[in-house]
Amino acid sequence: MSTRFDFEVIARWVQPGDTALDLGCGDGSLLAFLRDTRQVKGYGVEADPERLVACIRNGVNVLQIDLEKGLTDFNDAQFDHVIMSLSLQAVHHTEKILDEMLRVGREAVVSFPNFGYWKHRQAILNGRMPVSESLPYEWYDTPNVRFFTIADFEALCEKRGIRILERAAFDDDKPVSGEANFLASMAMYRLAR
């Protein structure tokens, strides 16, 4: 299991012993990291059968659920944190999943590639869809169904009455403090109602 730099940020946003639900958890690396470093207890949600097996191999509790159908299997406020790391852009019903995350969790953590990043803008000016570390797919094979910017996401949060508790922005793995919508390739948010 490899550890991504954003795992450290998420670990700072949770308290030792908290509960978490990780949506689109992949191989369970994030939950395993939170379990080992912060004693977080929780479940991963994944649809891909190969990734489900990888979670089990990593000792992560995982459930096979189609996120597009919502989180009806979970109670209100069942978890301290509901996390969707680098997966929000791959769901069709963005508003619904954000509402569901904040229904079943006290807080939500989301991260996503910033389509407003200057290198992505440059690619479009050059007549091509962007391909980068944060958007690593060609236009014809991408799992992403939504391309949005930091400014778009913050406007959606305001519209939906979602409070932004913290934001972290990065250019690859380096923190970005100013002009994040232009200079950051990825953004992370800690959210609440």
mmCIF file of C-alpha atoms in Angstrom:
data_model
loop_
_atom_site.group_PDB
_atom_site.id
_atom_site.type_symbol
_atom_site.label_atom_id
_atom_site.label_comp_id
_atom_site.label_asym_id
_atom_site.label_seq_id
_atom_site.Cartn_x
_atom_site.Cartn_y
_atom_site.Cartn_z
ATOM 1 C CA MET A 1 0.000 0.000 0.000
ATOM 2 C CA SER A 2 1.356 3.415 -0.914
ATOM 3 C CA THR A 3 0.619 6.539 1.112
ATOM 4 C CA ARG A 4 -0.475 9.649 -0.752
ATOM 5 C CA PHE A 5 0.387 13.100 0.595
ATOM 6 C CA ASP A 6 -3.313 13.967 0.995
ATOM 7 C CA PHE A 7 -3.727 11.133 3.528
ATOM 8 C CA GLU A 8 -1.747 13.240 6.034
ATOM 9 C CA VAL A 9 -4.135 16.171 5.585
ATOM 10 C CA ILE A 10 -7.172 13.957 6.119
ATOM 11 C CA ALA A 11 -5.512 12.411 9.190
ATOM 12 C CA ARG A 12 -5.143 15.901 10.697
ATOM 13 C CA TRP A 13 -8.871 16.493 10.174
ATOM 14 C CA VAL A 14 -9.964 13.421 12.159
ATOM 15 C CA GLN A 15 -9.553 12.676 15.846
ATOM 16 C CA PRO A 16 -8.101 9.447 17.219
ATOM 17 C CA GLY A 17 -10.828 6.825 17.537
ATOM 18 C CA ASP A 18 -13.290 8.598 15.209
ATOM 19 C CA THR A 19 -15.476 6.617 12.823
ATOM 20 C CA ALA A 20 -15.270 7.028 9.066
ATOM 21 C CA LEU A 21 -16.969 5.894 5.887
ATOM 22 C CA ASP A 22 -14.714 6.096 2.810
ATOM 23 C CA LEU A 23 -16.711 6.313 -0.428
ATOM 24 C CA GLY A 24 -14.993 5.003 -3.552
ATOM 25 C CA CYS A 25 -12.272 3.644 -1.288
ATOM 26 C CA GLY A 26 -10.269 1.831 -3.987
ATOM 27 C CA ASP A 27 -7.909 -0.661 -2.343
ATOM 28 C CA GLY A 28 -8.607 0.690 1.161
ATOM 29 C CA SER A 29 -5.253 2.460 1.522
ATOM 30 C CA LEU A 30 -6.745 5.586 3.119
ATOM 31 C CA LEU A 31 -8.791 3.676 5.701
ATOM 32 C CA ALA A 32 -5.813 1.447 6.500
ATOM 33 C CA PHE A 33 -3.664 4.569 6.975
ATOM 34 C CA LEU A 34 -6.279 6.198 9.235
ATOM 35 C CA ARG A 35 -6.691 2.955 11.183
ATOM 36 C CA ASP A 36 -2.938 2.612 11.715
ATOM 37 C CA THR A 37 -2.154 6.277 12.470
ATOM 38 C CA ARG A 38 -5.355 7.597 14.120
ATOM 39 C CA GLN A 39 -7.112 4.406 15.287
ATOM 40 C CA VAL A 40 -10.091 5.299 13.083
ATOM 41 C CA LYS A 41 -12.782 2.654 12.790
ATOM 42 C CA GLY A 42 -14.907 2.424 9.712
ATOM 43 C CA TYR A 43 -15.918 1.000 6.393
ATOM 44 C CA GLY A 44 -15.017 1.490 2.800
ATOM 45 C CA VAL A 45 -17.565 1.584 -0.001
ATOM 46 C CA GLU A 46 -16.461 0.312 -3.392
ATOM 47 C CA ALA A 47 -18.223 -1.048 -6.480
ATOM 48 C CA ASP A 48 -15.273 -2.607 -8.331
ATOM 49 C CA PRO A 49 -14.868 -6.329 -7.449
ATOM 50 C CA GLU A 50 -11.053 -6.300 -7.814
ATOM 51 C CA ARG A 51 -10.771 -3.320 -5.478
ATOM 52 C CA LEU A 52 -13.090 -5.037 -2.985
ATOM 53 C CA VAL A 53 -10.677 -7.966 -2.848
ATOM 54 C CA ALA A 54 -7.751 -5.542 -2.401
ATOM 55 C CA CYS A 55 -9.551 -3.939 0.573
ATOM 56 C CA ILE A 56 -10.029 -7.312 2.196
ATOM 57 C CA ARG A 57 -6.330 -8.115 1.649
ATOM 58 C CA ASN A 58 -5.503 -4.782 3.332
ATOM 59 C CA GLY A 59 -7.662 -5.663 6.335
ATOM 60 C CA VAL A 60 -10.272 -2.999 5.569
ATOM 61 C CA ASN A 61 -13.987 -3.571 6.131
ATOM 62 C CA VAL A 62 -15.644 -2.902 2.779
ATOM 63 C CA LEU A 63 -19.165 -2.918 1.384
ATOM 64 C CA GLN A 64 -20.132 -3.217 -2.282
ATOM 65 C CA ILE A 65 -22.540 -0.342 -2.891
ATOM 66 C CA ASP A 66 -23.435 1.713 -5.974
ATOM 67 C CA LEU A 67 -22.939 5.305 -4.799
ATOM 68 C CA GLU A 68 -25.293 6.595 -7.481
ATOM 69 C CA LYS A 69 -28.144 4.968 -5.531
ATOM 70 C CA GLY A 70 -27.286 6.869 -2.356
ATOM 71 C CA LEU A 71 -26.358 5.752 1.131
ATOM 72 C CA THR A 72 -29.721 4.374 2.243
ATOM 73 C CA ASP A 73 -28.006 1.484 4.071
ATOM 74 C CA PHE A 74 -26.632 3.941 6.659
ATOM 75 C CA ASN A 75 -28.348 5.817 9.492
ATOM 76 C CA ASP A 76 -28.308 9.564 10.034
ATOM 77 C CA ALA A 77 -25.111 10.699 11.804
ATOM 78 C CA GLN A 78 -23.767 7.130 11.883
ATOM 79 C CA PHE A 79 -20.169 8.280 11.264
ATOM 80 C CA ASP A 80 -17.965 11.127 12.427
ATOM 81 C CA HIS A 81 -16.569 11.553 8.898
ATOM 82 C CA VAL A 82 -17.658 10.524 5.420
ATOM 83 C CA ILE A 83 -14.755 10.779 2.989
ATOM 84 C CA MET A 84 -14.727 10.925 -0.787
ATOM 85 C CA SER A 85 -11.129 11.263 -1.882
ATOM 86 C CA LEU A 86 -10.563 12.038 -5.563
ATOM 87 C CA SER A 87 -13.893 10.468 -6.545
ATOM 88 C CA LEU A 88 -16.463 13.302 -6.472
ATOM 89 C CA GLN A 89 -15.821 14.081 -10.146
ATOM 90 C CA ALA A 90 -16.749 10.492 -11.050
ATOM 91 C CA VAL A 91 -20.332 10.538 -9.711
ATOM 92 C CA HIS A 92 -23.355 11.648 -11.722
ATOM 93 C CA HIS A 93 -25.460 13.008 -8.855
ATOM 94 C CA THR A 94 -23.044 15.394 -7.111
ATOM 95 C CA GLU A 95 -25.624 17.269 -5.025
ATOM 96 C CA LYS A 96 -27.281 14.045 -3.892
ATOM 97 C CA ILE A 97 -24.025 12.428 -2.773
ATOM 98 C CA LEU A 98 -22.947 15.551 -0.865
ATOM 99 C CA ASP A 99 -26.324 15.644 0.908
ATOM 100 C CA GLU A 100 -26.041 11.937 1.716
ATOM 101 C CA MET A 101 -22.477 12.353 3.009
ATOM 102 C CA LEU A 102 -23.608 15.080 5.397
ATOM 103 C CA ARG A 103 -26.661 13.052 6.421
ATOM 104 C CA VAL A 104 -24.727 9.951 7.493
ATOM 105 C CA GLY A 105 -21.656 11.843 8.740
ATOM 106 C CA ARG A 106 -21.108 14.675 11.182
ATOM 107 C CA GLU A 107 -18.531 16.015 8.720
ATOM 108 C CA ALA A 108 -17.577 15.277 5.131
ATOM 109 C CA VAL A 109 -14.152 15.346 3.533
ATOM 110 C CA VAL A 110 -13.902 15.647 -0.235
ATOM 111 C CA SER A 111 -11.021 16.117 -2.613
ATOM 112 C CA PHE A 112 -11.018 16.540 -6.368
ATOM 113 C CA PRO A 113 -8.849 17.622 -9.284
ATOM 114 C CA ASN A 114 -9.250 21.321 -10.057
ATOM 115 C CA PHE A 115 -10.201 21.763 -13.696
ATOM 116 C CA GLY A 116 -9.385 25.493 -13.350
ATOM 117 C CA TYR A 117 -5.681 24.719 -12.798
ATOM 118 C CA TRP A 118 -3.531 26.851 -15.088
ATOM 119 C CA LYS A 119 -1.993 23.867 -16.898
ATOM 120 C CA HIS A 120 -5.474 22.521 -17.671
ATOM 121 C CA ARG A 121 -6.520 25.940 -18.987
ATOM 122 C CA GLN A 122 -3.382 26.021 -21.151
ATOM 123 C CA ALA A 123 -4.175 22.592 -22.612
ATOM 124 C CA ILE A 124 -7.653 23.797 -23.608
ATOM 125 C CA LEU A 125 -6.187 26.986 -25.122
ATOM 126 C CA ASN A 126 -3.930 24.684 -27.143
ATOM 127 C CA GLY A 127 -7.018 22.876 -28.422
ATOM 128 C CA ARG A 128 -6.679 19.688 -26.345
ATOM 129 C CA MET A 129 -8.402 18.259 -23.294
ATOM 130 C CA PRO A 130 -6.013 18.298 -20.345
ATOM 131 C CA VAL A 131 -4.096 15.223 -19.238
ATOM 132 C CA SER A 132 -2.049 15.631 -16.068
ATOM 133 C CA GLU A 133 -1.176 13.930 -12.795
ATOM 134 C CA SER A 134 -4.487 15.097 -11.305
ATOM 135 C CA LEU A 135 -6.462 14.331 -14.510
ATOM 136 C CA PRO A 136 -4.528 11.313 -15.812
ATOM 137 C CA TYR A 137 -7.007 10.072 -18.419
ATOM 138 C CA GLU A 138 -7.605 10.907 -22.049
ATOM 139 C CA TRP A 139 -11.032 12.360 -22.867
ATOM 140 C CA TYR A 140 -12.210 9.051 -24.349
ATOM 141 C CA ASP A 141 -11.352 6.771 -21.399
ATOM 142 C CA THR A 142 -11.886 8.966 -18.347
ATOM 143 C CA PRO A 143 -14.040 7.775 -15.432
ATOM 144 C CA ASN A 144 -14.707 11.452 -14.679
ATOM 145 C CA VAL A 145 -18.190 12.679 -15.514
ATOM 146 C CA ARG A 146 -17.852 16.158 -13.952
ATOM 147 C CA PHE A 147 -15.139 18.713 -14.615
ATOM 148 C CA PHE A 148 -15.325 21.565 -12.135
ATOM 149 C CA THR A 149 -13.155 24.159 -10.470
ATOM 150 C CA ILE A 150 -12.528 25.210 -6.895
ATOM 151 C CA ALA A 151 -14.744 28.263 -7.508
ATOM 152 C CA ASP A 152 -17.532 26.018 -8.875
ATOM 153 C CA PHE A 153 -17.371 23.743 -5.840
ATOM 154 C CA GLU A 154 -17.452 26.623 -3.367
ATOM 155 C CA ALA A 155 -20.451 28.147 -5.172
ATOM 156 C CA LEU A 156 -22.243 24.778 -4.931
ATOM 157 C CA CYS A 157 -21.511 24.589 -1.197
ATOM 158 C CA GLU A 158 -22.935 28.073 -0.705
ATOM 159 C CA LYS A 159 -26.042 27.213 -2.733
ATOM 160 C CA ARG A 160 -26.603 23.972 -0.747
ATOM 161 C CA GLY A 161 -25.983 25.548 2.687
ATOM 162 C CA ILE A 162 -22.822 23.494 3.218
ATOM 163 C CA ARG A 163 -20.259 25.076 5.533
ATOM 164 C CA ILE A 164 -16.618 24.916 4.520
ATOM 165 C CA LEU A 165 -14.696 24.263 7.741
ATOM 166 C CA GLU A 166 -11.270 23.963 6.113
ATOM 167 C CA ARG A 167 -9.753 23.966 2.649
ATOM 168 C CA ALA A 168 -6.360 22.756 1.483
ATOM 169 C CA ALA A 169 -5.110 23.286 -2.055
ATOM 170 C CA PHE A 170 -2.098 21.718 -3.730
ATOM 171 C CA ASP A 171 -0.042 21.867 -6.909
ATOM 172 C CA ASP A 172 0.838 18.198 -7.085
ATOM 173 C CA ASP A 173 1.962 17.647 -3.460
ATOM 174 C CA LYS A 174 2.984 21.246 -2.640
ATOM 175 C CA PRO A 175 0.558 23.475 -0.684
ATOM 176 C CA VAL A 176 -0.904 26.471 -2.530
ATOM 177 C CA SER A 177 -2.031 29.447 -0.443
ATOM 178 C CA GLY A 178 -3.033 32.177 -2.899
ATOM 179 C CA GLU A 179 -4.951 32.048 -6.196
ATOM 180 C CA ALA A 180 -5.901 28.417 -5.546
ATOM 181 C CA ASN A 181 -8.467 28.279 -8.366
ATOM 182 C CA PHE A 182 -5.643 29.075 -10.816
ATOM 183 C CA LEU A 183 -2.553 27.558 -9.171
ATOM 184 C CA ALA A 184 -3.850 24.379 -7.479
ATOM 185 C CA SER A 185 -4.146 21.079 -9.323
ATOM 186 C CA MET A 186 -6.155 19.529 -6.453
ATOM 187 C CA ALA A 187 -8.356 20.778 -3.619
ATOM 188 C CA MET A 188 -9.492 19.193 -0.370
ATOM 189 C CA TYR A 189 -12.381 20.316 1.834
ATOM 190 C CA ARG A 190 -13.673 19.584 5.319
ATOM 191 C CA LEU A 191 -17.420 20.248 5.291
ATOM 192 C CA ALA A 192 -20.399 20.353 7.661
ATOM 193 C CA ARG A 193 -24.025 21.532 7.747
#
